[in-house]
Short mmCIF file of C-alpha atoms and ligand atoms in Angstrom, two decimals:
data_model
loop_
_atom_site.label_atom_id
_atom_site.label_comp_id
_atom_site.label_asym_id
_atom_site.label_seq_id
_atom_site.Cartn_x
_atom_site.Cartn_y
_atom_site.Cartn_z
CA UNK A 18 68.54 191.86 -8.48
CA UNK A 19 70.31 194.08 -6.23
CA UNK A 20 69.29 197.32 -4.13
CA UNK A 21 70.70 199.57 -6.65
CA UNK A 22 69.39 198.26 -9.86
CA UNK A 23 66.15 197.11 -8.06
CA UNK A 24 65.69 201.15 -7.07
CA UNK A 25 66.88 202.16 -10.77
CA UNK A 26 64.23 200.07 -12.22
CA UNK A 27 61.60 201.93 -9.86
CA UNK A 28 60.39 198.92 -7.78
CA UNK A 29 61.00 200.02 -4.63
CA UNK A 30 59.99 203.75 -3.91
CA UNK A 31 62.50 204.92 -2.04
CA UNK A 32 61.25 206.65 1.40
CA UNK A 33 61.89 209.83 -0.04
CA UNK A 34 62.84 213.02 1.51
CA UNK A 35 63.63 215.60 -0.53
CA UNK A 36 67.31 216.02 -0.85
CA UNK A 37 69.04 218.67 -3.17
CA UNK A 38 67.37 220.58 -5.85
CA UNK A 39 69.50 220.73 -8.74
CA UNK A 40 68.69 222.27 -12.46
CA UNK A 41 65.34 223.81 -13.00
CA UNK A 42 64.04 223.90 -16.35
CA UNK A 43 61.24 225.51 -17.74
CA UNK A 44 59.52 224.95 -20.84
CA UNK A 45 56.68 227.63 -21.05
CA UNK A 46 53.82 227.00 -24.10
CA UNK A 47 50.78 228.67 -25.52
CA UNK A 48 48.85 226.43 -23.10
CA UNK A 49 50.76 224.44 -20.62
CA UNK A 50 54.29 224.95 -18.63
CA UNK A 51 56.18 222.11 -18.50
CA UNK A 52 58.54 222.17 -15.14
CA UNK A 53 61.54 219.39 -15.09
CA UNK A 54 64.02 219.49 -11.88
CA UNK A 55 66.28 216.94 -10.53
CA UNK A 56 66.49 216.19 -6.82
CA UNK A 57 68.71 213.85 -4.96
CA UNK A 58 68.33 212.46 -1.03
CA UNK A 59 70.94 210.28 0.92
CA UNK A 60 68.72 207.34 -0.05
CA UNK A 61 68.85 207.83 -3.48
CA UNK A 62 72.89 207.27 -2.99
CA UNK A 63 72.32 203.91 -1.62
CA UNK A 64 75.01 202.16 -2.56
CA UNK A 65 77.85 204.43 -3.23
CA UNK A 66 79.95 206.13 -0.36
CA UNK A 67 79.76 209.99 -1.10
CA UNK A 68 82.39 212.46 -0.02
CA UNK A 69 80.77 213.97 2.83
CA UNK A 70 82.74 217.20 2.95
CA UNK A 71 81.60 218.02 -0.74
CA UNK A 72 77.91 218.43 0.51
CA UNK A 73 76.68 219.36 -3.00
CA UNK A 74 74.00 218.03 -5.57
CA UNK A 75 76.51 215.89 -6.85
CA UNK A 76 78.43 213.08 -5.14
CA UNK A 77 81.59 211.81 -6.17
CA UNK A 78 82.49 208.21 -5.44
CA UNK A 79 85.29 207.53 -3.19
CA UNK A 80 87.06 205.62 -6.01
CA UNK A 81 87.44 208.53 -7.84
CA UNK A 82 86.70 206.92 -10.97
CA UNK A 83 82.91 207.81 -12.23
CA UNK A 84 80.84 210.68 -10.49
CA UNK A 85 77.63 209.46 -10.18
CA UNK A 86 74.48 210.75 -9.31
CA UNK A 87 71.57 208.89 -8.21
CA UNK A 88 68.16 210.63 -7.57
CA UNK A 89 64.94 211.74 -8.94
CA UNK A 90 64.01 213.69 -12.37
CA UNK A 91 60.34 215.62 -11.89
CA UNK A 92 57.76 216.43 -13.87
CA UNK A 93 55.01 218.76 -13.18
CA UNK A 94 52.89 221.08 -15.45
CA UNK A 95 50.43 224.03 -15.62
CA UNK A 96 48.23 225.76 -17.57
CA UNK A 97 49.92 228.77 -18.76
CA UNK A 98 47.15 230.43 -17.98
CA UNK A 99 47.31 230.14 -14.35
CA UNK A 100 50.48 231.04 -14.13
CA UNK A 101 50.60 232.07 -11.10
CA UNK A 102 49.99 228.80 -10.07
CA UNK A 103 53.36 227.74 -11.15
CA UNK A 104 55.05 230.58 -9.63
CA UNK A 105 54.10 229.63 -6.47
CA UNK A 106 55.10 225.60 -7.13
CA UNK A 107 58.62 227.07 -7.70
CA UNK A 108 58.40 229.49 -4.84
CA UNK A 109 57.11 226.96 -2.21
CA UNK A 110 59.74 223.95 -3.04
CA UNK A 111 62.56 226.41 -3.58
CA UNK A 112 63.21 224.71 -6.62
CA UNK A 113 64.70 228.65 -8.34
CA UNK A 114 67.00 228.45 -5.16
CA UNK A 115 68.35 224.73 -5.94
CA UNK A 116 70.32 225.01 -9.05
CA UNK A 117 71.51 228.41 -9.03
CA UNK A 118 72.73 228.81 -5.76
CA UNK A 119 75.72 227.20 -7.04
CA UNK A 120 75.95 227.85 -10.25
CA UNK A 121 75.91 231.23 -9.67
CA UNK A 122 76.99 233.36 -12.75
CA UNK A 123 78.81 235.74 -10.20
CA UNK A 124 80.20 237.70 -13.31
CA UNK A 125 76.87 239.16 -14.25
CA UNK A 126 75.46 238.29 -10.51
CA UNK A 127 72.04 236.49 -12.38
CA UNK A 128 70.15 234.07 -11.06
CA UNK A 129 69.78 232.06 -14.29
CA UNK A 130 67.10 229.41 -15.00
CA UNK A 131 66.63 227.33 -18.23
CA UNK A 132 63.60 227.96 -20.02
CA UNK A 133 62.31 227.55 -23.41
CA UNK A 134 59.02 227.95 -25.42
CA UNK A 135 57.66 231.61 -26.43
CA UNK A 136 56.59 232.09 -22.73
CA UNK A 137 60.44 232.29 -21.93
CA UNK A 138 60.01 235.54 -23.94
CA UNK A 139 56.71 236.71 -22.66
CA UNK A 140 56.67 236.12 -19.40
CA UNK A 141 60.70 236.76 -18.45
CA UNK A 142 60.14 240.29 -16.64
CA UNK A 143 57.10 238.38 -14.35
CA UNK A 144 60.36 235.74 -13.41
CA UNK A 145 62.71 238.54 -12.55
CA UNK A 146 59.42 240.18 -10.62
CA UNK A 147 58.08 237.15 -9.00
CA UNK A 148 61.27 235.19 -8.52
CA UNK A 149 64.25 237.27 -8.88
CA UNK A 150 65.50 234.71 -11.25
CA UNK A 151 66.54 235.25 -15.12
CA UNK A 152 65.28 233.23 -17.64
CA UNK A 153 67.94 232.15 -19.54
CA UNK A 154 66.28 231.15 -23.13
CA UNK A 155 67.19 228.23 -24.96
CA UNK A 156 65.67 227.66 -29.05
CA UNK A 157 62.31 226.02 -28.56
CA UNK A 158 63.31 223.26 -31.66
CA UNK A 159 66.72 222.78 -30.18
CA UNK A 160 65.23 221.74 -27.07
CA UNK A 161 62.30 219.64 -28.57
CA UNK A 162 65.39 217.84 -30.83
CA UNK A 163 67.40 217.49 -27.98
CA UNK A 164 64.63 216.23 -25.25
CA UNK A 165 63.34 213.80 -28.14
CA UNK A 166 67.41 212.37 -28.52
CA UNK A 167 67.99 212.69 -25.07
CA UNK A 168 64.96 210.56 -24.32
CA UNK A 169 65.42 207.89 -27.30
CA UNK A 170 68.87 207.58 -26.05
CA UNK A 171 68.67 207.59 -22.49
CA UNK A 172 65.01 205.84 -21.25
CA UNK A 173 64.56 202.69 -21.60
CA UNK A 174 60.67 201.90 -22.90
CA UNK A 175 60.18 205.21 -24.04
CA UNK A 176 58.69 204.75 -27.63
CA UNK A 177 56.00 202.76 -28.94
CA UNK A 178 53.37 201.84 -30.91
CA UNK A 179 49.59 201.65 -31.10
CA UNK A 180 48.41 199.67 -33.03
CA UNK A 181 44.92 197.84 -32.55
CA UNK A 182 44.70 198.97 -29.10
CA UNK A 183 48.61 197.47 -27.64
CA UNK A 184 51.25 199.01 -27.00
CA UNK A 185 54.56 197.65 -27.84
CA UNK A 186 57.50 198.97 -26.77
CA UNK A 187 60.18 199.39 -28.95
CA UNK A 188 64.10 198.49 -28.49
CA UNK A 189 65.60 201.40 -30.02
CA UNK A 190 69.11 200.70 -31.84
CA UNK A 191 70.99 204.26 -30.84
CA UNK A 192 72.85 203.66 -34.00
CA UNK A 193 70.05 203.40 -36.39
CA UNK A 194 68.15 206.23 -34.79
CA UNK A 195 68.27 208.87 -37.75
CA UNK A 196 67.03 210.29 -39.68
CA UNK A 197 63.38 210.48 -38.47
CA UNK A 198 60.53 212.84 -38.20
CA UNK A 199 59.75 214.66 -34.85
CA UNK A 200 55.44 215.90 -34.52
CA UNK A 201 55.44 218.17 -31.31
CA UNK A 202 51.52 218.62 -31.33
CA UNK A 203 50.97 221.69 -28.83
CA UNK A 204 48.92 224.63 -28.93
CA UNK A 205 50.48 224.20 -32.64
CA UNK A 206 52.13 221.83 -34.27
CA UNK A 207 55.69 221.34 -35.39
CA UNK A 208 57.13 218.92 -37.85
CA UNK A 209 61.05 218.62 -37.27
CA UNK A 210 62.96 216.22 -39.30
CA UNK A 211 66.13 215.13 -36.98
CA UNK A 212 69.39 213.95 -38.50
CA UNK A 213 71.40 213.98 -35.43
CA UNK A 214 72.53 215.46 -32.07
CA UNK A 215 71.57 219.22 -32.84
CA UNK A 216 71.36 218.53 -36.60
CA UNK A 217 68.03 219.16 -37.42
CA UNK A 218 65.45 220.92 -39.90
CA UNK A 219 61.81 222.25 -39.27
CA UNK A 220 59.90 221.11 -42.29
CA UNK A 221 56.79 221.76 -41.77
CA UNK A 222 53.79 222.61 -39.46
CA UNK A 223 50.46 223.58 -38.98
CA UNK A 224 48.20 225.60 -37.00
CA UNK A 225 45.67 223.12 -36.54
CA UNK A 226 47.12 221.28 -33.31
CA UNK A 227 45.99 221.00 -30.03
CA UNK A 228 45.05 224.38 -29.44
CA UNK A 229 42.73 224.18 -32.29
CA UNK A 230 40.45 220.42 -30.32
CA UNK A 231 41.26 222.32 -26.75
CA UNK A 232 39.80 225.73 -28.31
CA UNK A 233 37.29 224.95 -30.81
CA UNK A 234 36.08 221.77 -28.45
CA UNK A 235 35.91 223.96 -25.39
CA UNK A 236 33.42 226.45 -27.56
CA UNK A 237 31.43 223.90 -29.24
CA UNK A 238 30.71 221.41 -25.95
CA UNK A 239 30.61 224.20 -23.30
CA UNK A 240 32.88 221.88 -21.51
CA UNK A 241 35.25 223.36 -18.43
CA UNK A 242 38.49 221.36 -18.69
CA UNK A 243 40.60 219.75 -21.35
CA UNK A 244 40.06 216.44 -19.41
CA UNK A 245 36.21 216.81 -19.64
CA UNK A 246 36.59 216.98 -23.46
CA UNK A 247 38.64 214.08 -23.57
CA UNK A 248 36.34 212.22 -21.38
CA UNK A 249 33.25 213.66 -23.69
CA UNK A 250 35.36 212.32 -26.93
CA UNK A 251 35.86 209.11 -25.54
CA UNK A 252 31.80 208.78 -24.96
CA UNK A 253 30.81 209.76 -28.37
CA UNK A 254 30.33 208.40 -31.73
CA UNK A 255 31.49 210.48 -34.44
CA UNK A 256 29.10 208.62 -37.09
CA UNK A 257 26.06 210.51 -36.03
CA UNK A 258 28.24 214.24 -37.51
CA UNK A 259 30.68 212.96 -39.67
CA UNK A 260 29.78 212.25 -43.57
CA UNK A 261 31.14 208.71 -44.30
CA UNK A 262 31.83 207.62 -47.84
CA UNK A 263 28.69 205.05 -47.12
CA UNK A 264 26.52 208.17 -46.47
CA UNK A 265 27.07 209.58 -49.93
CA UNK A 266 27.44 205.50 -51.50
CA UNK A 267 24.37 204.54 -50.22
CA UNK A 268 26.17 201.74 -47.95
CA UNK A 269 28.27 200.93 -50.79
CA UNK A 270 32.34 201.16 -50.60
CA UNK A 271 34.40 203.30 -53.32
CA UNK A 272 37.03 200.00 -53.21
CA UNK A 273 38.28 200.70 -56.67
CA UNK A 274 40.20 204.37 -54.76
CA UNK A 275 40.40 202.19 -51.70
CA UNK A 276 37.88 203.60 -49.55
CA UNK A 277 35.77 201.53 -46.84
CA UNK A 278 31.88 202.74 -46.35
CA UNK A 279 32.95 203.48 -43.04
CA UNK A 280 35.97 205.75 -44.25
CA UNK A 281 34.93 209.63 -42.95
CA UNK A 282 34.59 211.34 -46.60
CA UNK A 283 33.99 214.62 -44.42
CA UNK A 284 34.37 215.83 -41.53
CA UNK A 285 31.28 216.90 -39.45
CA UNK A 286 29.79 216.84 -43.51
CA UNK A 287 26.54 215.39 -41.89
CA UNK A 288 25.50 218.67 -39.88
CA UNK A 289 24.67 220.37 -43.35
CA UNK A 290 22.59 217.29 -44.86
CA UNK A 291 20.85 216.57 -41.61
CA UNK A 292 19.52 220.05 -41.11
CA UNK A 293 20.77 220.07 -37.20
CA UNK A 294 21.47 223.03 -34.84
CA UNK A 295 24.62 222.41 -32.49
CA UNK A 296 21.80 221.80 -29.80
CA UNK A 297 20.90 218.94 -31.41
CA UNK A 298 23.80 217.15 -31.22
CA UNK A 299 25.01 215.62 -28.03
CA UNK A 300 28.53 217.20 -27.14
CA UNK A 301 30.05 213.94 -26.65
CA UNK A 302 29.48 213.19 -30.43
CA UNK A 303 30.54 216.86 -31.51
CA UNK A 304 34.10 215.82 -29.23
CA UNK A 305 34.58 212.39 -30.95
CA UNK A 306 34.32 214.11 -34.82
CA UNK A 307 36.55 217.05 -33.68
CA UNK A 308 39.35 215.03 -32.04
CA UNK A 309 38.96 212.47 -35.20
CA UNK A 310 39.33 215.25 -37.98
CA UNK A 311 42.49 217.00 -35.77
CA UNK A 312 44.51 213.50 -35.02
CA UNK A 313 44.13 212.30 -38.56
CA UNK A 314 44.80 215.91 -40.25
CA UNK A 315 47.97 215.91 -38.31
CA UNK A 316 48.90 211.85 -39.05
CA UNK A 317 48.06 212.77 -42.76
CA UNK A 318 50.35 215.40 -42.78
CA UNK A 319 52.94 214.16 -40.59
CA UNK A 320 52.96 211.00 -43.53
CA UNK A 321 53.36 213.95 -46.53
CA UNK A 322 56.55 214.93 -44.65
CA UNK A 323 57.61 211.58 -43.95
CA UNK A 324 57.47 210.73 -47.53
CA UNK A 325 58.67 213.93 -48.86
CA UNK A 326 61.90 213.48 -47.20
CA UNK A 327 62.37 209.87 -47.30
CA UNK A 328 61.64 209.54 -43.64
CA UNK A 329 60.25 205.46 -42.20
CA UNK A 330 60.16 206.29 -38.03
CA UNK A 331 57.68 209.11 -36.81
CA UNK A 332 57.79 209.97 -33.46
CA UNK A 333 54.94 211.89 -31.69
CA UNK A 334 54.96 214.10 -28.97
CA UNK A 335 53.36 217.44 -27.24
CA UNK A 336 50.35 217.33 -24.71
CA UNK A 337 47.83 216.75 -27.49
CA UNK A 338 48.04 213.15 -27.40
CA UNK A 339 48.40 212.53 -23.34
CA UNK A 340 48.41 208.94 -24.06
CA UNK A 341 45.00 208.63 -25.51
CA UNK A 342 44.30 205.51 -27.28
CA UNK A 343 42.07 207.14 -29.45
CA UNK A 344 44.14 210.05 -30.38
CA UNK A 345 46.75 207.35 -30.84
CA UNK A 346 44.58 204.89 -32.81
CA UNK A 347 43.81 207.59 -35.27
CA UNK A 348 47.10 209.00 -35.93
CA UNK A 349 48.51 205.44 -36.26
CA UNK A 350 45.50 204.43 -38.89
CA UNK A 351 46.13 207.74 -40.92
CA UNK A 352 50.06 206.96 -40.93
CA UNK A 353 49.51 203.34 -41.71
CA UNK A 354 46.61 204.06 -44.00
CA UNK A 355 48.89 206.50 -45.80
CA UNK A 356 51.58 205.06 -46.09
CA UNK A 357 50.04 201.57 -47.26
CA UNK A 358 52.51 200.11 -44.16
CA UNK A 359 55.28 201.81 -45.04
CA UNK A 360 55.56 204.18 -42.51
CA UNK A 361 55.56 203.90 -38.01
CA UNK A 362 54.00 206.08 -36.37
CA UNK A 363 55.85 206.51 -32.43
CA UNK A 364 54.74 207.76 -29.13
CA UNK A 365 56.77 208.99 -26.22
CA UNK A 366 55.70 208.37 -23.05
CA UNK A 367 57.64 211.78 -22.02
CA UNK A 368 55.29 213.30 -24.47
CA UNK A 369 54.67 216.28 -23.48
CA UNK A 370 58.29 216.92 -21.92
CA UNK A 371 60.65 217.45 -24.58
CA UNK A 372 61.02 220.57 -24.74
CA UNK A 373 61.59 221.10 -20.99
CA UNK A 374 63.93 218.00 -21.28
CA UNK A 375 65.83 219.70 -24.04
CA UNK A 376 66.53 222.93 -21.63
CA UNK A 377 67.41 220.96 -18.81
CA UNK A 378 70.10 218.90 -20.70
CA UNK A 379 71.28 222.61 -22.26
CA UNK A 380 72.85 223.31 -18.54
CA UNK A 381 75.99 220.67 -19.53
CA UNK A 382 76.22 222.83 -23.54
CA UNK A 383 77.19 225.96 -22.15
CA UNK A 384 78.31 225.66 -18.07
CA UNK A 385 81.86 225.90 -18.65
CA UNK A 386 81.37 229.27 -20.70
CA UNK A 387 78.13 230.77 -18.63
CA UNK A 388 78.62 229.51 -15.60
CA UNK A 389 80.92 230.17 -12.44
CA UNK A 390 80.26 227.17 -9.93
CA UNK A 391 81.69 227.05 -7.02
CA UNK A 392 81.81 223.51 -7.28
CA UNK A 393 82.27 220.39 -9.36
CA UNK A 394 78.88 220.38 -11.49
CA UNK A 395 77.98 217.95 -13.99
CA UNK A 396 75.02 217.80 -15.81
CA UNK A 397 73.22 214.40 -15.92
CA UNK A 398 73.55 214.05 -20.30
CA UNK A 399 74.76 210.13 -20.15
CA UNK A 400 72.08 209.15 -18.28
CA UNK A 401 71.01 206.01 -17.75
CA UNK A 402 67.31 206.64 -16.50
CA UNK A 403 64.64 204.23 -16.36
CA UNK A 404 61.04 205.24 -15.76
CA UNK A 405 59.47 204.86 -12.48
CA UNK A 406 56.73 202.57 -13.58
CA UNK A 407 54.31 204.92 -11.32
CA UNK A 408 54.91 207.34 -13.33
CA UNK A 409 51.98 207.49 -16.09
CA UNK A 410 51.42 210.78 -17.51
CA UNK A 411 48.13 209.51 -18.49
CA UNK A 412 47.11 209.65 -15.41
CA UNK A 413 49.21 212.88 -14.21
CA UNK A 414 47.00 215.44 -12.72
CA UNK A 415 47.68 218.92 -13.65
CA UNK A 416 49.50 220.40 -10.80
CA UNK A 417 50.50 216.67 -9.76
CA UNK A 418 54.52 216.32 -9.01
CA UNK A 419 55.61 212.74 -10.94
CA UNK A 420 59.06 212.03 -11.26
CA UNK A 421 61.37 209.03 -12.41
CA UNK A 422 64.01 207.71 -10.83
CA UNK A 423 67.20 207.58 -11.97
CA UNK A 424 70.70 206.95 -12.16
CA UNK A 425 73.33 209.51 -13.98
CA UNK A 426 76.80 208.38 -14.96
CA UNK A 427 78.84 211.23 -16.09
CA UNK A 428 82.02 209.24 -16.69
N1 ATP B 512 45.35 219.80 -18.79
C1 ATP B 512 45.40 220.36 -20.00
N2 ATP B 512 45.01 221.63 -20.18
C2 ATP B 512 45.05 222.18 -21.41
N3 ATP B 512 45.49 221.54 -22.51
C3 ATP B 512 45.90 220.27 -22.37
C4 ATP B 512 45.89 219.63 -21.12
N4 ATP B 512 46.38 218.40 -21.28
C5 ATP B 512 46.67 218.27 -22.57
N5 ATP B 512 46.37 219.38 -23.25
C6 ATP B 512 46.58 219.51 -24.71
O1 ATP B 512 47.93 219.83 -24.87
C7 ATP B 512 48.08 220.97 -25.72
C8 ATP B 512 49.30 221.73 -25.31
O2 ATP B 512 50.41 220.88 -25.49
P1 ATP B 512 51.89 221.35 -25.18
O3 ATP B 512 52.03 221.69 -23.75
O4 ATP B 512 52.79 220.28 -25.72
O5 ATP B 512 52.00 222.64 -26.07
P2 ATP B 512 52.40 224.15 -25.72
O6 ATP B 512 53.84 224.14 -25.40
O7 ATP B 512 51.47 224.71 -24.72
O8 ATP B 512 52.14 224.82 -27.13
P3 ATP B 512 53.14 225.52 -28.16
O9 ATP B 512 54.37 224.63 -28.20
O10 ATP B 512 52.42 225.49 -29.45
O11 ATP B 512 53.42 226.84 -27.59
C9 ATP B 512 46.78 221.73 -25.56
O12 ATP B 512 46.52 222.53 -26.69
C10 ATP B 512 45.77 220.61 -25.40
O13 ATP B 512 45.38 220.10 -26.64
C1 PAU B 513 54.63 228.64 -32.95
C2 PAU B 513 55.01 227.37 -32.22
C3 PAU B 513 56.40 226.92 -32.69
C4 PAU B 513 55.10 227.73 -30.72
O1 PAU B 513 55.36 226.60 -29.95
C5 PAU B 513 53.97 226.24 -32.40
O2 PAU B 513 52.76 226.63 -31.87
C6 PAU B 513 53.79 225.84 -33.87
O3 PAU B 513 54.60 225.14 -34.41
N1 PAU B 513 52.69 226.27 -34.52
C7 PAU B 513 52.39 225.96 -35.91
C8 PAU B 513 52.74 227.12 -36.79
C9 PAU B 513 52.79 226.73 -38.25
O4 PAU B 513 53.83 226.22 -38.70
O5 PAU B 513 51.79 226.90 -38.93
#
């Protein structure tokens, strides 16, 4: 394998000083704010020779015949919340300096940043405040479409299954990759069925998403962080609230409408029968029934869309599901169960990054119109990225900075 490829595939960290900022996007939720930039350093251009004198966030090669960019694509995320918080992430790495500076829109003198998600609304005047940028707003479900393609197209091992507690990656044939469903489960949830490079439809959604576990959970456990519920959910055994149809069957199954004793005929049904107070259920239990009841509401209605429209692939994504395997495991039974096989449920491991994604590919849509640069800028759309295997957003702390490395080939 050589130096290049070995760095693209992510197993050699580079020794990595920070090189250029380039392209800030924002993608700012009910809950969390997604941040995406793109950075480069000399040693990400290891093997090409770069045109000193141009000195900007992209090289060119000396042959003139591909610009390429090598460097690394970061992720980072905070509670919208804390706010603040984020602010002063941007502020402190000058990432609102790297992008801009230039691509300048010297026609309207703006400072102009991506950004997407309602908080692009909300929160623009505390930008111009804070940062003396300008939030320029991209659709939220463009953005989720176009981080979901982007990422289908571009990563390689970015969807898979879950099924029986293994992941399997899946080789994804870009010419057989529509038409198929798109669940963002964030604060809400949306159900997008995607025909296409910007040829898409919201079908559906509901309100009971990830807000609703986060919200209701945080309420009903007294716990402190969305981790801590997680962590509570994983402990628990939803048996001891949830009715099952054995409860009500005496032990029996209902086989002739195809339901197991062990099927949950009701959610939390048991706290009426059993006579209980809250207190006398342990929170870990009370986290296992609620995060059960939300993952396989959303997989049961994610399947009523899939067959409405005539839809086989559904891929998953939004912070909800942070790589759980037993948010996973229950959306993929309630799909499967469904669906009687018919249907795949999908996760992303860039989950929770679409929609940030989406706004940072939307610099290439519109520079030629919006922006003046002072130099040659292109946006990294033909990617060919590969995941830093480091990267786990599983594992990603809040505030934590992950990134992937990766190669972009604007030919
Ligand atoms: N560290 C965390 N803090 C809070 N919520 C988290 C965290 N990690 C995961 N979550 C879950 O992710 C959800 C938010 O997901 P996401 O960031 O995709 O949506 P959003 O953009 O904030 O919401 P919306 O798109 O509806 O405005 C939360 O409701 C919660 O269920
Ligand atoms: C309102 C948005 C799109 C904001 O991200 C999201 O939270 C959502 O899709 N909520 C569900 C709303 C509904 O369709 O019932």
């Amino acid at each position: 394998m050589d130096q290049r490829r070995d760095q693209i595939e992510g197993n050699s960290e580079p020794s990595h000083s920070f090189g250029q900022i380039s392209h800030l996007a924002l993608d700012i939720g009910g809950t969390l704010i997604k941040v995406v930039y793109f950075s480069t350093s000399r040693d990400d251009c290891i093997d090409h020779e770069w045109d000193s004198s141009a000195n900007n966030t992209l090289g060119v090669s000396k042959s003139g015949k591909h610009p390429i960019l090598e460097g690394r694509l970061h992720f980072a995320k905070f509670e919208t919340r804390n706010i603040n918080d984020c602010l002063e992430f941007i502020s402190s790495k000058k990432l609102h300096l790297g992008g801009f500076q230039r691509c300048r829109n010297l026609a309207k003198d703006k400072n102009l940043i991506k950004a997407t998600g309602g908080g692009a609304h909300k929160f623009a005047e505390l930008f111009r405040e804070k940062l003396g940028i300008d939030l320029d707003k991209e659709d939220e479900m463009d953005c989720l479409v176009a981080g979901a393609n982007f990422l289908l197209k571009a990563v390689h091992r970015e969807a898979y299954t879950y099924v029986g507690g293994e992941k399997e990656f899946m080789q994804i044939d870009q010419n057989d990759l529509y038409p198929y469903l798109l669940v963002n489960i964030g604060s809400g949830v949306s159900m997008i069925k995607v025909d296409g490079d910007g040829k898409f439809e919201r079908v559906s959604g509901t309100n009971v998403g990830g807000g609703t576990f986060w919200g209701l959970g945080r309420l009903l456990t007294k716990c402190k962080s969305f981790d801590e519920l997680l962590e509570l959910s994983y402990r628990g055994n939803n048996r001891v609230i949830d009715m099952l149809v054995g409860d009500i069957y005496g032990g029996m199954d209902y086989s002739k409408i195809g339901l197991s004793s062990t099927t949950i005929a009701s959610s939390f049904g048991k706290a009426v029968s059993d006579y209980k107070e809250l207190e006398d259920y342990k929170p870990e239990d009370v986290a296992r029934s609620l995060l059960r009841m939300i993952s396989n509401n959303i997989g049961q209605i994610a399947y009523l869309n899939a067959l409405q429209f005539g839809l086989k692939r559904i891929f998953f994504g939004g912070f909800f599901i942070q790589g759980q395997p037993y948010t996973m495991d229950t959306i993929s039974v309630a799909v499967h169960f469904w669906s009687k096989g018919e249907a795949k449920a999908m996760f992303l491991r860039h989950e929770g990054f679409l929609g940030a994604l989406g706004a940072y590919v939307s610099y290439a849509k519109n520079r030629l119109d919006d922006l003046v640069c002072n130099e040659s800028i292109e946006i990294p759309v033909s990617a060919s990225y590969a995941a830093d295997p480091k990267y786990n957003p599983r594992n990603a702390d809040l505030n934590d900075n992950e990134s992937m490395q990766c190669s972009v080939y604007t030919a």
